[in-house]
Amino acid sequence: ARLTELNEWAGAPREIPPPALPDEMRQALKEIVSTAGFFNVVKTYIPNSTLKTTLLHEFKGQGKSIDGSGASATTTTLLYHFQLGEFLGAIYDDNPQRQGLVSPGLYVPVISPKELTERQPDGVLILAWRYVEPIVKRHHAYLQRGGQFIVPLPNLRVIHEHRRDPAATASH
């Protein structure tokens, strides 16, 4: 909707120009608009947040370790929105410029994905959920050693290696 005001001298309505914004505010608005799709997805799945944290509480309650995968700006939003920071020991990220840093405010260390095989956490929460397929393919050896990927969005799921029961294969 456009704002108009009555121009007393001309007797006709005219458009009111938008207020001038400082450069910092203009940049912040651009960032919000560019991530609007992400926020819409998060808003859509807010009801599942309890389920997500319940699963992570179960992991931690069983003494299992959980790391994250993907240290983007949207990751920070996910960590705060779903209060996930307390569950993570580290976050793996392919970008060398992010490795050696910590997540903003939560101080979860960001490390190289090469360390996944050394750390072998019980679960890896895929924070870059749009890249599930390439992440799982790249780290198939982690799954083969008993690891699990936890995918929080768009629907909560756990990916693990399907192993055949040795007793079942012996009877055939």
PDB file of C-alpha atoms in Angstrom:
ATOM      1  CA  ALA A   1       0.000   0.000   0.000  1.00  0.00           C
ATOM      2  CA  ARG A   2       1.289   3.410  -0.921  1.00  0.00           C
ATOM      3  CA  LEU A   3       1.026   6.284   1.501  1.00  0.00           C
ATOM      4  CA  THR A   4      -0.496   9.454   0.160  1.00  0.00           C
ATOM      5  CA  GLU A   5      -1.181  12.840   1.626  1.00  0.00           C
ATOM      6  CA  LEU A   6      -3.280  15.689   0.449  1.00  0.00           C
ATOM      7  CA  ASN A   7      -1.184  18.394  -1.085  1.00  0.00           C
ATOM      8  CA  GLU A   8      -2.906  21.520   0.194  1.00  0.00           C
ATOM      9  CA  TRP A   9      -1.413  23.762  -2.495  1.00  0.00           C
ATOM     10  CA  ALA A  10      -2.156  21.575  -5.492  1.00  0.00           C
ATOM     11  CA  GLY A  11      -5.360  20.110  -4.090  1.00  0.00           C
ATOM     12  CA  ALA A  12      -4.364  16.619  -5.208  1.00  0.00           C
ATOM     13  CA  PRO A  13      -2.955  13.634  -3.313  1.00  0.00           C
ATOM     14  CA  ARG A  14       0.734  12.874  -3.757  1.00  0.00           C
ATOM     15  CA  GLU A  15       2.890   9.898  -2.823  1.00  0.00           C
ATOM     16  CA  ILE A  16       4.853  10.229   0.399  1.00  0.00           C
ATOM     17  CA  PRO A  17       8.475   9.199  -0.205  1.00  0.00           C
ATOM     18  CA  PRO A  18       9.811   6.421   2.014  1.00  0.00           C
ATOM     19  CA  PRO A  19      11.955   7.599   4.907  1.00  0.00           C
ATOM     20  CA  ALA A  20      15.679   7.719   4.285  1.00  0.00           C
ATOM     21  CA  LEU A  21      17.364   4.791   6.014  1.00  0.00           C
ATOM     22  CA  PRO A  22      20.907   4.685   7.323  1.00  0.00           C
ATOM     23  CA  ASP A  23      23.154   2.358   5.315  1.00  0.00           C
ATOM     24  CA  GLU A  24      23.347  -0.137   8.221  1.00  0.00           C
ATOM     25  CA  MET A  25      19.559  -0.463   8.372  1.00  0.00           C
ATOM     26  CA  ARG A  26      19.269  -0.762   4.594  1.00  0.00           C
ATOM     27  CA  GLN A  27      21.851  -3.589   4.615  1.00  0.00           C
ATOM     28  CA  ALA A  28      20.085  -5.351   7.507  1.00  0.00           C
ATOM     29  CA  LEU A  29      16.770  -5.196   5.632  1.00  0.00           C
ATOM     30  CA  LYS A  30      18.401  -6.659   2.509  1.00  0.00           C
ATOM     31  CA  GLU A  31      19.716  -9.567   4.590  1.00  0.00           C
ATOM     32  CA  ILE A  32      16.305 -10.167   6.140  1.00  0.00           C
ATOM     33  CA  VAL A  33      14.636 -10.158   2.737  1.00  0.00           C
ATOM     34  CA  SER A  34      17.262 -12.492   1.257  1.00  0.00           C
ATOM     35  CA  THR A  35      16.701 -15.027   4.024  1.00  0.00           C
ATOM     36  CA  ALA A  36      12.902 -14.673   4.053  1.00  0.00           C
ATOM     37  CA  GLY A  37      12.480 -18.085   2.486  1.00  0.00           C
ATOM     38  CA  PHE A  38      14.521 -19.615   5.278  1.00  0.00           C
ATOM     39  CA  PHE A  39      12.459 -17.880   7.969  1.00  0.00           C
ATOM     40  CA  ASN A  40       9.241 -19.066   6.327  1.00  0.00           C
ATOM     41  CA  VAL A  41      10.489 -22.642   6.501  1.00  0.00           C
ATOM     42  CA  VAL A  42      11.443 -22.247  10.163  1.00  0.00           C
ATOM     43  CA  LYS A  43       8.040 -20.721  11.008  1.00  0.00           C
ATOM     44  CA  THR A  44       6.312 -23.605   9.232  1.00  0.00           C
ATOM     45  CA  TYR A  45       8.112 -26.202  11.353  1.00  0.00           C
ATOM     46  CA  ILE A  46       8.055 -24.476  14.746  1.00  0.00           C
ATOM     47  CA  PRO A  47       5.548 -27.048  16.111  1.00  0.00           C
ATOM     48  CA  ASN A  48       8.165 -29.766  15.559  1.00  0.00           C
ATOM     49  CA  SER A  49      10.796 -27.994  17.672  1.00  0.00           C
ATOM     50  CA  THR A  50       9.816 -29.902  20.813  1.00  0.00           C
ATOM     51  CA  LEU A  51      10.207 -33.201  18.952  1.00  0.00           C
ATOM     52  CA  LYS A  52      13.651 -32.176  17.713  1.00  0.00           C
ATOM     53  CA  THR A  53      14.967 -31.203  21.116  1.00  0.00           C
ATOM     54  CA  THR A  54      13.380 -34.292  22.698  1.00  0.00           C
ATOM     55  CA  LEU A  55      15.385 -36.507  20.332  1.00  0.00           C
ATOM     56  CA  LEU A  56      18.567 -34.607  21.161  1.00  0.00           C
ATOM     57  CA  HIS A  57      17.832 -34.831  24.903  1.00  0.00           C
ATOM     58  CA  GLU A  58      17.459 -38.615  24.462  1.00  0.00           C
ATOM     59  CA  PHE A  59      20.842 -38.770  22.726  1.00  0.00           C
ATOM     60  CA  LYS A  60      22.518 -36.755  25.470  1.00  0.00           C
ATOM     61  CA  GLY A  61      20.685 -38.679  28.206  1.00  0.00           C
ATOM     62  CA  GLN A  62      22.160 -41.890  26.839  1.00  0.00           C
ATOM     63  CA  GLY A  63      25.626 -40.365  27.009  1.00  0.00           C
ATOM     64  CA  LYS A  64      25.878 -40.014  23.228  1.00  0.00           C
ATOM     65  CA  SER A  65      27.879 -37.247  21.595  1.00  0.00           C
ATOM     66  CA  ILE A  66      26.371 -34.900  19.004  1.00  0.00           C
ATOM     67  CA  ASP A  67      28.148 -32.601  16.571  1.00  0.00           C
ATOM     68  CA  GLY A  68      26.713 -30.387  13.846  1.00  0.00           C
ATOM     69  CA  SER A  69      27.380 -30.000  10.137  1.00  0.00           C
ATOM     70  CA  GLY A  70      27.279 -26.634   8.356  1.00  0.00           C
ATOM     71  CA  ALA A  71      28.258 -23.287   9.912  1.00  0.00           C
ATOM     72  CA  SER A  72      26.316 -20.788   7.799  1.00  0.00           C
ATOM     73  CA  ALA A  73      24.417 -17.680   8.924  1.00  0.00           C
ATOM     74  CA  THR A  74      21.188 -19.691   8.848  1.00  0.00           C
ATOM     75  CA  THR A  75      22.832 -22.210  11.163  1.00  0.00           C
ATOM     76  CA  THR A  76      23.161 -19.546  13.835  1.00  0.00           C
ATOM     77  CA  THR A  77      19.448 -18.797  13.498  1.00  0.00           C
ATOM     78  CA  LEU A  78      18.583 -22.504  13.816  1.00  0.00           C
ATOM     79  CA  LEU A  79      20.823 -22.931  16.852  1.00  0.00           C
ATOM     80  CA  TYR A  80      19.180 -20.049  18.670  1.00  0.00           C
ATOM     81  CA  HIS A  81      15.609 -20.663  17.501  1.00  0.00           C
ATOM     82  CA  PHE A  82      15.557 -24.329  18.498  1.00  0.00           C
ATOM     83  CA  GLN A  83      18.044 -23.868  21.385  1.00  0.00           C
ATOM     84  CA  LEU A  84      20.405 -26.464  19.947  1.00  0.00           C
ATOM     85  CA  GLY A  85      23.761 -25.035  20.980  1.00  0.00           C
ATOM     86  CA  GLU A  86      23.900 -26.909  24.273  1.00  0.00           C
ATOM     87  CA  PHE A  87      23.811 -30.256  22.447  1.00  0.00           C
ATOM     88  CA  LEU A  88      26.745 -29.739  20.079  1.00  0.00           C
ATOM     89  CA  GLY A  89      30.395 -30.488  20.744  1.00  0.00           C
ATOM     90  CA  ALA A  90      31.579 -29.051  17.413  1.00  0.00           C
ATOM     91  CA  ILE A  91      30.312 -27.964  13.995  1.00  0.00           C
ATOM     92  CA  TYR A  92      31.928 -29.295  10.811  1.00  0.00           C
ATOM     93  CA  ASP A  93      32.206 -26.915   7.868  1.00  0.00           C
ATOM     94  CA  ASP A  94      33.893 -27.270   4.471  1.00  0.00           C
ATOM     95  CA  ASN A  95      34.870 -23.586   4.308  1.00  0.00           C
ATOM     96  CA  PRO A  96      38.455 -23.243   5.595  1.00  0.00           C
ATOM     97  CA  GLN A  97      37.782 -19.591   6.494  1.00  0.00           C
ATOM     98  CA  ARG A  98      35.225 -20.697   9.095  1.00  0.00           C
ATOM     99  CA  GLN A  99      37.354 -23.484  10.555  1.00  0.00           C
ATOM    100  CA  GLY A 100      39.067 -22.536  13.788  1.00  0.00           C
ATOM    101  CA  LEU A 101      36.314 -20.050  14.652  1.00  0.00           C
ATOM    102  CA  VAL A 102      33.370 -20.512  17.031  1.00  0.00           C
ATOM    103  CA  SER A 103      29.636 -20.048  16.510  1.00  0.00           C
ATOM    104  CA  PRO A 104      28.437 -16.547  17.441  1.00  0.00           C
ATOM    105  CA  GLY A 105      27.416 -16.319  21.099  1.00  0.00           C
ATOM    106  CA  LEU A 106      27.374 -20.074  21.702  1.00  0.00           C
ATOM    107  CA  TYR A 107      31.101 -20.646  21.198  1.00  0.00           C
ATOM    108  CA  VAL A 108      30.728 -24.061  19.545  1.00  0.00           C
ATOM    109  CA  PRO A 109      34.031 -24.681  17.712  1.00  0.00           C
ATOM    110  CA  VAL A 110      33.900 -24.892  13.898  1.00  0.00           C
ATOM    111  CA  ILE A 111      36.241 -27.579  12.588  1.00  0.00           C
ATOM    112  CA  SER A 112      37.153 -29.359   9.367  1.00  0.00           C
ATOM    113  CA  PRO A 113      34.936 -32.260   8.219  1.00  0.00           C
ATOM    114  CA  LYS A 114      38.140 -34.325   8.057  1.00  0.00           C
ATOM    115  CA  GLU A 115      37.913 -34.522  11.847  1.00  0.00           C
ATOM    116  CA  LEU A 116      34.592 -36.373  11.653  1.00  0.00           C
ATOM    117  CA  THR A 117      36.379 -39.703  11.235  1.00  0.00           C
ATOM    118  CA  GLU A 118      38.659 -38.961  14.199  1.00  0.00           C
ATOM    119  CA  ARG A 119      35.887 -37.757  16.522  1.00  0.00           C
ATOM    120  CA  GLN A 120      33.249 -40.273  15.360  1.00  0.00           C
ATOM    121  CA  PRO A 121      30.372 -38.672  17.317  1.00  0.00           C
ATOM    122  CA  ASP A 122      27.277 -40.805  17.850  1.00  0.00           C
ATOM    123  CA  GLY A 123      25.174 -38.307  15.911  1.00  0.00           C
ATOM    124  CA  VAL A 124      25.690 -35.386  13.546  1.00  0.00           C
ATOM    125  CA  LEU A 125      22.912 -32.825  13.348  1.00  0.00           C
ATOM    126  CA  ILE A 126      22.820 -31.585   9.748  1.00  0.00           C
ATOM    127  CA  LEU A 127      22.312 -27.852  10.198  1.00  0.00           C
ATOM    128  CA  ALA A 128      22.792 -27.230   6.477  1.00  0.00           C
ATOM    129  CA  TRP A 129      19.690 -29.354   5.879  1.00  0.00           C
ATOM    130  CA  ARG A 130      19.347 -28.297   2.239  1.00  0.00           C
ATOM    131  CA  TYR A 131      22.591 -30.170   1.528  1.00  0.00           C
ATOM    132  CA  VAL A 132      21.702 -33.475   3.183  1.00  0.00           C
ATOM    133  CA  GLU A 133      22.371 -35.685   0.162  1.00  0.00           C
ATOM    134  CA  PRO A 134      25.927 -34.477  -0.596  1.00  0.00           C
ATOM    135  CA  ILE A 135      26.846 -34.453   3.093  1.00  0.00           C
ATOM    136  CA  VAL A 136      25.647 -38.037   3.597  1.00  0.00           C
ATOM    137  CA  LYS A 137      27.358 -39.255   0.404  1.00  0.00           C
ATOM    138  CA  ARG A 138      30.646 -37.583   1.326  1.00  0.00           C
ATOM    139  CA  HIS A 139      30.631 -39.124   4.817  1.00  0.00           C
ATOM    140  CA  HIS A 140      29.334 -42.609   4.069  1.00  0.00           C
ATOM    141  CA  ALA A 141      32.272 -44.147   5.963  1.00  0.00           C
ATOM    142  CA  TYR A 142      31.023 -42.378   9.114  1.00  0.00           C
ATOM    143  CA  LEU A 143      27.669 -44.135   8.713  1.00  0.00           C
ATOM    144  CA  GLN A 144      29.361 -47.489   8.116  1.00  0.00           C
ATOM    145  CA  ARG A 145      31.138 -47.150  11.472  1.00  0.00           C
ATOM    146  CA  GLY A 146      27.804 -46.700  13.265  1.00  0.00           C
ATOM    147  CA  GLY A 147      27.318 -42.936  13.050  1.00  0.00           C
ATOM    148  CA  GLN A 148      23.926 -41.315  12.523  1.00  0.00           C
ATOM    149  CA  PHE A 149      22.890 -38.141  10.740  1.00  0.00           C
ATOM    150  CA  ILE A 150      20.010 -36.226  12.303  1.00  0.00           C
ATOM    151  CA  VAL A 151      18.134 -34.055   9.803  1.00  0.00           C
ATOM    152  CA  PRO A 152      15.938 -31.472  11.579  1.00  0.00           C
ATOM    153  CA  LEU A 153      14.192 -29.893   8.570  1.00  0.00           C
ATOM    154  CA  PRO A 154      11.944 -30.003   6.682  1.00  0.00           C
ATOM    155  CA  ASN A 155      10.875 -33.162   8.536  1.00  0.00           C
ATOM    156  CA  LEU A 156      12.815 -34.713  11.391  1.00  0.00           C
ATOM    157  CA  ARG A 157      14.581 -37.915  10.389  1.00  0.00           C
ATOM    158  CA  VAL A 158      17.599 -39.964  11.382  1.00  0.00           C
ATOM    159  CA  ILE A 159      19.837 -41.513   8.732  1.00  0.00           C
ATOM    160  CA  HIS A 160      21.926 -44.525   9.659  1.00  0.00           C
ATOM    161  CA  GLU A 161      23.541 -47.468   7.916  1.00  0.00           C
ATOM    162  CA  HIS A 162      21.174 -50.371   7.480  1.00  0.00           C
ATOM    163  CA  ARG A 163      23.019 -53.462   8.623  1.00  0.00           C
ATOM    164  CA  ARG A 164      21.860 -56.953   8.058  1.00  0.00           C
ATOM    165  CA  ASP A 165      21.386 -59.195  11.030  1.00  0.00           C
ATOM    166  CA  PRO A 166      24.167 -61.859  10.771  1.00  0.00           C
ATOM    167  CA  ALA A 167      21.827 -64.478  12.234  1.00  0.00           C
ATOM    168  CA  ALA A 168      19.239 -63.785   9.541  1.00  0.00           C
ATOM    169  CA  THR A 169      21.751 -64.092   6.695  1.00  0.00           C
ATOM    170  CA  ALA A 170      23.234 -67.298   8.159  1.00  0.00           C
ATOM    171  CA  SER A 171      19.892 -69.065   8.086  1.00  0.00           C
ATOM    172  CA  HIS A 172      19.422 -68.517   4.328  1.00  0.00           C
TER     173      HIS A 172
END
